[in-house]
Amino acid sequence: MVQSALVWLFLNAVLAGFAAVAVAVHYADEREPDFVSAALAAVFVGSCVELGMANGYIPDSALSTAVVGVCIVVALVSLALGVKRDQTAFQAFRGGARSR
């Protein structure tokens, strides 16, 4: 039987990767990061680390706790910048949304 923790870790890792690709593609097109997608990527990376610590895949140490804290701060700052600039997530994957 498949452990559900591994499924959730994989799902969060895929979503983090998708959001990171959205940031990179938007930056390549517009020369400005997609801050909302960056916030989502930080949230999903932080949740991967947290799930890994909770299930024993990553050792519970000060470094892993600091990584989760940095992810939270990056997510909050990125979300604030994205809201300030009136951005929406995954702008790079929408055809007509590139020129605001």
Coordinates of C-alpha atoms in Angstrom, one line a residue:
M1 CA 0.0 0.0 0.0
V2 CA 1.2 3.5 -0.8
Q3 CA 1.9 5.8 2.1
S4 CA -0.2 8.9 1.9
A5 CA 2.6 11.1 3.1
L6 CA 4.7 10.2 0.0
V7 CA 1.7 11.1 -2.2
W8 CA 1.3 14.5 -0.5
L9 CA 5.0 15.1 -0.7
F10 CA 5.0 14.3 -4.4
L11 CA 1.9 16.5 -5.0
N12 CA 3.4 19.5 -3.2
A13 CA 6.7 19.0 -5.0
V14 CA 5.0 19.0 -8.4
L15 CA 3.0 22.1 -7.5
A16 CA 6.1 23.9 -6.3
G17 CA 7.9 23.0 -9.5
F18 CA 4.9 24.2 -11.6
A19 CA 4.8 27.5 -9.8
A20 CA 8.6 27.9 -10.1
V21 CA 8.4 27.3 -13.9
A22 CA 5.6 29.9 -14.0
V23 CA 7.9 32.4 -12.3
A24 CA 10.7 31.7 -14.7
V25 CA 8.6 31.8 -17.8
H26 CA 6.9 35.1 -16.8
Y27 CA 10.3 36.6 -16.0
A28 CA 11.7 35.5 -19.4
D29 CA 8.7 37.3 -21.1
E30 CA 8.2 40.4 -19.0
R31 CA 11.5 40.8 -17.1
E32 CA 9.5 41.0 -13.9
P33 CA 8.8 38.0 -11.6
D34 CA 5.3 36.7 -11.1
F35 CA 5.2 37.4 -7.4
V36 CA 2.0 35.4 -6.7
S37 CA 3.4 32.3 -8.3
A38 CA 6.6 32.8 -6.3
A39 CA 4.5 33.0 -3.1
L40 CA 2.8 29.7 -4.1
A41 CA 6.1 28.1 -4.9
A42 CA 7.5 29.1 -1.5
V43 CA 4.4 27.8 0.3
F44 CA 4.6 24.4 -1.5
V45 CA 8.4 24.1 -0.8
G46 CA 7.8 24.9 2.8
S47 CA 5.0 22.4 3.0
C48 CA 7.3 19.7 1.5
V49 CA 10.0 20.4 4.1
E50 CA 7.4 20.4 6.9
L51 CA 5.8 17.1 5.7
G52 CA 9.2 15.6 5.4
M53 CA 10.1 16.5 8.9
A54 CA 6.7 15.4 10.3
N55 CA 7.0 12.0 8.7
G56 CA 10.7 11.4 9.4
Y57 CA 12.1 11.8 5.9
I58 CA 14.0 14.9 6.8
P59 CA 15.7 15.2 10.2
D60 CA 14.0 17.7 12.6
S61 CA 16.8 20.3 13.0
A62 CA 17.3 24.0 13.3
L63 CA 18.2 24.2 9.7
S64 CA 15.0 22.6 8.4
T65 CA 13.0 24.7 10.7
A66 CA 14.8 27.8 9.4
V67 CA 14.1 26.7 5.8
V68 CA 10.3 26.6 6.6
G69 CA 10.6 30.0 8.3
V70 CA 12.3 31.5 5.3
C71 CA 9.7 30.0 3.0
I72 CA 6.9 31.6 5.1
V73 CA 8.6 35.0 5.0
V74 CA 9.3 34.8 1.2
A75 CA 5.6 33.8 0.6
L76 CA 4.3 36.7 2.6
V77 CA 6.6 39.3 1.0
S78 CA 6.0 37.9 -2.5
L79 CA 2.2 37.8 -2.0
A80 CA 2.3 41.4 -0.7
L81 CA 4.3 42.5 -3.8
G82 CA 2.0 40.6 -6.1
V83 CA -1.1 42.2 -4.6
K84 CA 0.5 45.6 -4.8
R85 CA 1.2 45.2 -8.5
D86 CA -2.2 43.7 -9.2
Q87 CA -0.8 40.3 -10.4
T88 CA -2.6 37.0 -10.6
A89 CA -0.9 33.6 -10.4
F90 CA 0.4 31.7 -13.4
Q91 CA 0.3 34.7 -15.7
A92 CA 2.8 33.1 -18.1
F93 CA 0.4 30.3 -19.0
R94 CA -2.4 32.5 -20.0
G95 CA -2.3 33.8 -23.5
G96 CA -4.1 37.1 -23.3
A97 CA -3.0 38.0 -19.8
R98 CA 0.6 38.9 -20.6
S99 CA 0.1 42.6 -21.4
R100 CA -1.6 44.4 -18.5

